[in-house]
PDB file of C-alpha atoms in Angstrom:
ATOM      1  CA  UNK A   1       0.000   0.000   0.000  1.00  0.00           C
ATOM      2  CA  UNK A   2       1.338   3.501  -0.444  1.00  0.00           C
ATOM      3  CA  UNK A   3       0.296   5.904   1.861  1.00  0.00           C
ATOM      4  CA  UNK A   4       0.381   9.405   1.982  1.00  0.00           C
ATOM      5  CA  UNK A   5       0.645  11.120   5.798  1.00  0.00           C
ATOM      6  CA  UNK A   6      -1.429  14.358   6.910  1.00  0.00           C
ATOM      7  CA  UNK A   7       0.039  17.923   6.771  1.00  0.00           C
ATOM      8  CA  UNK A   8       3.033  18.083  10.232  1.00  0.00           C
ATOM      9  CA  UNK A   9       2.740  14.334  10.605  1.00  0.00           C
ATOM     10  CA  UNK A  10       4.895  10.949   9.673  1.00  0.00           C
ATOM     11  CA  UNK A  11       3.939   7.976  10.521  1.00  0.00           C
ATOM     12  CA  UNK A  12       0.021   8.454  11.552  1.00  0.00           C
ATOM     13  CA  UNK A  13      -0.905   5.394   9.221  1.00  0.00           C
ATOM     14  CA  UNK A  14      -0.357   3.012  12.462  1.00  0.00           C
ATOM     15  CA  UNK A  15      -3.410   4.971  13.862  1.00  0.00           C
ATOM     16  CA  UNK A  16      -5.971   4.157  10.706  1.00  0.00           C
ATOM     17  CA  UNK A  17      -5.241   0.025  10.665  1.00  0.00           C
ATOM     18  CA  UNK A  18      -9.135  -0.562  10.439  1.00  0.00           C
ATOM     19  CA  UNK A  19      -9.381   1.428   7.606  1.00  0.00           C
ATOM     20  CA  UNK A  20      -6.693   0.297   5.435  1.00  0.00           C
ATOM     21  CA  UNK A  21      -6.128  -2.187   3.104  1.00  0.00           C
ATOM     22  CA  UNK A  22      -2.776  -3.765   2.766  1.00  0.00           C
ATOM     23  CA  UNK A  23      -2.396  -4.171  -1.084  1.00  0.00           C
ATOM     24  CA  UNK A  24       0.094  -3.332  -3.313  1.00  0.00           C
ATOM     25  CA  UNK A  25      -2.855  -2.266  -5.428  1.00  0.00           C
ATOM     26  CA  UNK A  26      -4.317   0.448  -2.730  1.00  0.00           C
ATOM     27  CA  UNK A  27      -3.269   4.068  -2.348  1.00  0.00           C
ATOM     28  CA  UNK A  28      -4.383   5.985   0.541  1.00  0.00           C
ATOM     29  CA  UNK A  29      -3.952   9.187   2.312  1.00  0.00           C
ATOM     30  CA  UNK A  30      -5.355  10.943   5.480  1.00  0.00           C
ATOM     31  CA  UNK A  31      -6.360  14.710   5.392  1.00  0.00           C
ATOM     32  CA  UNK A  32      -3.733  16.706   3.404  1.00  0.00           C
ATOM     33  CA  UNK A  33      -2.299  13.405   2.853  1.00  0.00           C
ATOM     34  CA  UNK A  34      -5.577  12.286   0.840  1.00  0.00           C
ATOM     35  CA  UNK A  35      -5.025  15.213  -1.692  1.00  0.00           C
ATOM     36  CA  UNK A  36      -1.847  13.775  -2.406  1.00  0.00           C
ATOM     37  CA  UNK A  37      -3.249  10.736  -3.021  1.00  0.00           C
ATOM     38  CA  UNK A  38      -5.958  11.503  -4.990  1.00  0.00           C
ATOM     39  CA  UNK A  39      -3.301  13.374  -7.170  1.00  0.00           C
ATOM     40  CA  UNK A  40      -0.604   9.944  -7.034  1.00  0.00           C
ATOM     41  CA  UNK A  41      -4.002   7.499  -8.530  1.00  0.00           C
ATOM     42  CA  UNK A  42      -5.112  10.674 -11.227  1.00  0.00           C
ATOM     43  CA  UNK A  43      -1.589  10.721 -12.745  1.00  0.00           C
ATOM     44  CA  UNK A  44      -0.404   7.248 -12.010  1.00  0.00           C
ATOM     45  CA  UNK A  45      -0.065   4.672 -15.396  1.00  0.00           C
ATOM     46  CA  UNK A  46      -0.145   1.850 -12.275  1.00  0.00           C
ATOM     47  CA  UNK A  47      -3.014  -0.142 -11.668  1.00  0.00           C
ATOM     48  CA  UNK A  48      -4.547   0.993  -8.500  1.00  0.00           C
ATOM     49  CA  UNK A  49      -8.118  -0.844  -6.825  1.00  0.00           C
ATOM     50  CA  UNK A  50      -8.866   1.254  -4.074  1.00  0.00           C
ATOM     51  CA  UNK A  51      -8.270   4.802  -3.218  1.00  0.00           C
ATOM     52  CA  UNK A  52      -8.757   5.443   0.435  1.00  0.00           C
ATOM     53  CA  UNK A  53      -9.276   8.848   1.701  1.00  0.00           C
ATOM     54  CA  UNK A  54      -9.065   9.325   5.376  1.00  0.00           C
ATOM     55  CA  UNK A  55     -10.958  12.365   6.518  1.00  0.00           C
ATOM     56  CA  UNK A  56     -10.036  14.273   3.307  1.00  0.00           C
ATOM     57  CA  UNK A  57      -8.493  18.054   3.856  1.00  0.00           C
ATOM     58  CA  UNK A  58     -11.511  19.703   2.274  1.00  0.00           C
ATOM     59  CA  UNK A  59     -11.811  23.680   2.164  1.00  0.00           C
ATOM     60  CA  UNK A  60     -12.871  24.600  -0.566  1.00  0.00           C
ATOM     61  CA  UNK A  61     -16.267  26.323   1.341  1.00  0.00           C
ATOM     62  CA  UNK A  62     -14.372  28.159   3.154  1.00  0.00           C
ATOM     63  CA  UNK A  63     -14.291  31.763   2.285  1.00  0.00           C
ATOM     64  CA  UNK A  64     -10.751  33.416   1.577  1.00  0.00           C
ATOM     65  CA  UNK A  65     -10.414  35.510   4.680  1.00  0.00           C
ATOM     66  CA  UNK A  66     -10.245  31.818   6.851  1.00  0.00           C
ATOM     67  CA  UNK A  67      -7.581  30.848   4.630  1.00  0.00           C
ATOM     68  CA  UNK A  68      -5.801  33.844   4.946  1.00  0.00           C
ATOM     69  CA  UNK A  69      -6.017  33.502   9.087  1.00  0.00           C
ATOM     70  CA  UNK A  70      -4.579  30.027   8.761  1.00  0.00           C
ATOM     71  CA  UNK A  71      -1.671  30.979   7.008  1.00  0.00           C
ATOM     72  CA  UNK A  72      -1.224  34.198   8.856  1.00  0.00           C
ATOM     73  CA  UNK A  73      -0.858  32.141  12.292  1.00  0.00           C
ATOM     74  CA  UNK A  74       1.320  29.875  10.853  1.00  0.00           C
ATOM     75  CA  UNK A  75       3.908  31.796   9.278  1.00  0.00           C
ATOM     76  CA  UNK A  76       4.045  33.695  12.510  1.00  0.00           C
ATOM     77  CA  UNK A  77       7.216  35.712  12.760  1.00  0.00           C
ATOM     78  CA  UNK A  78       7.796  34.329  16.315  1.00  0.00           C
ATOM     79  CA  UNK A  79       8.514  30.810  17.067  1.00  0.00           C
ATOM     80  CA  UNK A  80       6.292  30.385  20.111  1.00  0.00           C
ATOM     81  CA  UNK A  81       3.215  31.792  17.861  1.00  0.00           C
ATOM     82  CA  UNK A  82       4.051  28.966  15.334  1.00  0.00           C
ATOM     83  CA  UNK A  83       4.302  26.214  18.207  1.00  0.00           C
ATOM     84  CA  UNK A  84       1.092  27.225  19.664  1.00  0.00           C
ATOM     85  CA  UNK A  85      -0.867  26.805  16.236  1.00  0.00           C
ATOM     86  CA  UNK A  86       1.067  23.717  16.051  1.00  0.00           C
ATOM     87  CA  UNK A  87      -0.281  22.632  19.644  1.00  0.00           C
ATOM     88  CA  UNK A  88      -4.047  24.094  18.713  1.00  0.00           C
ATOM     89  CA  UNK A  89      -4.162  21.733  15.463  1.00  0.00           C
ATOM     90  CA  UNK A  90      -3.179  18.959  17.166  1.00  0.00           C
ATOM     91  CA  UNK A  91      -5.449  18.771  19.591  1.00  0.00           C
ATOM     92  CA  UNK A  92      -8.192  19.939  17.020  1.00  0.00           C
ATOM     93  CA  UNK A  93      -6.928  16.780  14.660  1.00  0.00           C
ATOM     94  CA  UNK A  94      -7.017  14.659  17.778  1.00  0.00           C
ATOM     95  CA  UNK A  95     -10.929  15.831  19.192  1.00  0.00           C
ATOM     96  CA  UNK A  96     -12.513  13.733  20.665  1.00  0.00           C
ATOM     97  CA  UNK A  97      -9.847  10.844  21.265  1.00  0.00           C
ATOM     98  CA  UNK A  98      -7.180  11.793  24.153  1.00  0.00           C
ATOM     99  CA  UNK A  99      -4.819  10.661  21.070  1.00  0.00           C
ATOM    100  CA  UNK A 100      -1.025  12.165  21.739  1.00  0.00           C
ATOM    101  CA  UNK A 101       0.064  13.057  18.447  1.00  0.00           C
ATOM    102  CA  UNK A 102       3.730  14.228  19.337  1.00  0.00           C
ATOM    103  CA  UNK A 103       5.402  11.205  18.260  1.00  0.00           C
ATOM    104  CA  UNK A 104       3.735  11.557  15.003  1.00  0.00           C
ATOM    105  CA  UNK A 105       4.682  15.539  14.499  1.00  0.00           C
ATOM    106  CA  UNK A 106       6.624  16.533  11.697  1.00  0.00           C
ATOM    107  CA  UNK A 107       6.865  20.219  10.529  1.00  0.00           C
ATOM    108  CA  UNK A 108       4.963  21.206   7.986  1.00  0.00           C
ATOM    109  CA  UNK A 109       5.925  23.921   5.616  1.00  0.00           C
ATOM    110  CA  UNK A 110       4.239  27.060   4.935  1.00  0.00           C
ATOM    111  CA  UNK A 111       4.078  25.838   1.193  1.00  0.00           C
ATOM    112  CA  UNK A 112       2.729  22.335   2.434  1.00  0.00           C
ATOM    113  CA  UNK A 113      -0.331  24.382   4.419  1.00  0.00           C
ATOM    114  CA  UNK A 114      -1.302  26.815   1.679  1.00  0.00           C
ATOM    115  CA  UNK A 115      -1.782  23.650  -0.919  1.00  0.00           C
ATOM    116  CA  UNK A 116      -3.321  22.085   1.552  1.00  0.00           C
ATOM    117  CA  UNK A 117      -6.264  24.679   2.023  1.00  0.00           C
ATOM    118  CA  UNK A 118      -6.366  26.311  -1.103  1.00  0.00           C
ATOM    119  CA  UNK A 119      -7.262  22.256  -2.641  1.00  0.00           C
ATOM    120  CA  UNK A 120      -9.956  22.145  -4.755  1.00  0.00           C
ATOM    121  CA  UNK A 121     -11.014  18.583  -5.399  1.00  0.00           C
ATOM    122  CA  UNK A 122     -12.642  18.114  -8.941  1.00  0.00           C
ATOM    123  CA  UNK A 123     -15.477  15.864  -9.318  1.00  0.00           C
ATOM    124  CA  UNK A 124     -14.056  15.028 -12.901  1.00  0.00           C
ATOM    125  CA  UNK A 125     -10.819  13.807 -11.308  1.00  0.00           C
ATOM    126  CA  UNK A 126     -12.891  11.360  -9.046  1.00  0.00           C
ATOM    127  CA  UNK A 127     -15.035  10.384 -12.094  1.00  0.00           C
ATOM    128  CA  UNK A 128     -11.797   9.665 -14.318  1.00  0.00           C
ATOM    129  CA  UNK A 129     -10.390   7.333 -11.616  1.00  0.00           C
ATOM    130  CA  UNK A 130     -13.518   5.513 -11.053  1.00  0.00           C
ATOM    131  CA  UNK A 131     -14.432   5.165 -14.660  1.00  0.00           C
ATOM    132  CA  UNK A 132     -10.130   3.355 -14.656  1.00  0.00           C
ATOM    133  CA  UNK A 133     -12.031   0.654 -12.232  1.00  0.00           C
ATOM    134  CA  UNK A 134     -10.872   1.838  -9.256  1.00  0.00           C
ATOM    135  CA  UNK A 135     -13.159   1.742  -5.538  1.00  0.00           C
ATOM    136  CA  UNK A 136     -12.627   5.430  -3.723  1.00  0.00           C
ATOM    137  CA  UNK A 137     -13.794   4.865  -0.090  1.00  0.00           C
ATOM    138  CA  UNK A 138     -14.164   8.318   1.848  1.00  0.00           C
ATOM    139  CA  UNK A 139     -14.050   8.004   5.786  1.00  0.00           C
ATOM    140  CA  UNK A 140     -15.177  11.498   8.065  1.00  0.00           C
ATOM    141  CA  UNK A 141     -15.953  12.289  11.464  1.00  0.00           C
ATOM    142  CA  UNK A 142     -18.779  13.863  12.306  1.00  0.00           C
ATOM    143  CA  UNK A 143     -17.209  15.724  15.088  1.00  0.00           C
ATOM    144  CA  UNK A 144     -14.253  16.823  12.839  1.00  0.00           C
ATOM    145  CA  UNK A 145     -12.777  20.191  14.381  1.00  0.00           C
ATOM    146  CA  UNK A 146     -10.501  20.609  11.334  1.00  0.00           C
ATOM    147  CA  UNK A 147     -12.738  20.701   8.045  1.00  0.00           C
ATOM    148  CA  UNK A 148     -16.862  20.582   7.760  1.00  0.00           C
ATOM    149  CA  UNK A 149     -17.455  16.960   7.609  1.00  0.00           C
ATOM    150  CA  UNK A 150     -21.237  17.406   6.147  1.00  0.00           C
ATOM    151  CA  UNK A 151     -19.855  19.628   3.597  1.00  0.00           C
ATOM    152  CA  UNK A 152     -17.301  16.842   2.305  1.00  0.00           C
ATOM    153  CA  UNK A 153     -20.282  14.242   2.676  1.00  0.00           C
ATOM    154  CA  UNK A 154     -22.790  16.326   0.512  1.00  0.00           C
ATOM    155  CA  UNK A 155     -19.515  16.775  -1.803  1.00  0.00           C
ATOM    156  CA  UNK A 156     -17.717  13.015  -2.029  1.00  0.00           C
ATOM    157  CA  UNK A 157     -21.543  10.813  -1.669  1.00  0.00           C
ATOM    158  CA  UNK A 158     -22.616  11.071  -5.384  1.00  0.00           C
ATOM    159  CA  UNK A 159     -18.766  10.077  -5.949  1.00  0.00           C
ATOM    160  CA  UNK A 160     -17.562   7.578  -3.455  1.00  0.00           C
ATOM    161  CA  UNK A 161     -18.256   4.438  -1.097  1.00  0.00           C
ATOM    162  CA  UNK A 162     -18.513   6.988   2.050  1.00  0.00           C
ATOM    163  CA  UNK A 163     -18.236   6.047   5.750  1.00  0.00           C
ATOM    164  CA  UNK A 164     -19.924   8.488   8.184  1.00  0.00           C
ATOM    165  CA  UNK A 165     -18.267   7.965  11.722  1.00  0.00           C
ATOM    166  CA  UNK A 166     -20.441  10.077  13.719  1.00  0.00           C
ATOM    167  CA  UNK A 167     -19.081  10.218  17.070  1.00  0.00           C
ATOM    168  CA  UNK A 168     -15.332  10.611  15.568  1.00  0.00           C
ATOM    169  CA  UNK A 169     -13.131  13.595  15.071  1.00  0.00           C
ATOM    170  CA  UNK A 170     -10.443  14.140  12.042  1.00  0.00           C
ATOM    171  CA  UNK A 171      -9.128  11.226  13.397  1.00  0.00           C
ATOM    172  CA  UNK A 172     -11.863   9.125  12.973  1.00  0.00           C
ATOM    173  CA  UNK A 173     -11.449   7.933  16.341  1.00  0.00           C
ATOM    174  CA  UNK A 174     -14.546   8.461  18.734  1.00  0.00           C
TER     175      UNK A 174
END
């Protein structure tokens, strides 16, 4: 399986074992991560049979002036500003699970967070890669603190096998 890890993290993939497949023929990717991988299956000549997307970064209802906080806060000139929006995502990503995500933290780059919410995921991509023969499963939380979960539903449902975890977080752990 190749697997694509969430914006600041390495290594997360131990955390999503229920939802994975382990196939040399499945691609998967959790929130920024899923992008990515949704990218690696639209350009990839390889055969691929299942595209997993683990509580897909998805901002594209967001208006531009939250985008522009996010990025504001994280290119903070100071490096205790940074840490604390470091610290505040975390524990957002985490909600509800007492998860401790520090072993899993890995800096993220200003350039990594601004692709990451200025995404736009294009139904005609998703259409292309199922029309190849390929299964895209969506998981979400519905008590996501880190991107509107019914907004991705009402987006990904016409287009995907989608799993609706309502008591989880971005997670997808209750």
């Amino acid at each position: 399986m190749r697997y694509f890890n969430g914006f600041s993290l390495r290594g997360e993939e131990a955390l999503f074992g229920d939802f994975l497949v382990r196939s040399d023929l499945c691609v998967a990717g959790f929130s920024y991560g899923a992008q990515q991988a949704l990218e690696y299956v639209y350009h990839t000549k390889e055969r691929v049979d299942r595209l997993i997307l683990l509580s897909p970064a998805f901002f594209q209802t967001k208006p531009p002036a939250f985008i522009r906080t996010q990025l504001r806060y994280f290119k903070a000139d100071k490096e205790a500003d940074k840490e604390a929006y470091i610290s505040q995502f975390l524990a957002n990503v985490a909600f509800p699970s007492q998860e401790d995500l520090s072993s899993h933290l890995h800096a993220g780059s200003d350039e990594d967070l601004e692709a990451l919410l200025r995404y736009r995921w294009e139904e005609e991509k998703l259409r292309e890669i199922t029309a190849r023969g390929t299964v895209i499963e969506v998981f979400l939380g519905g008590q996501d603190k880190i991107i509107d979960a019914e907004a991705a539903l009402a987006f990904f449902e016409p287009l995907a096998v989608n799993y609706y975890i309502k008591e989880a977080g971005h997670l997808l752990h209750p």
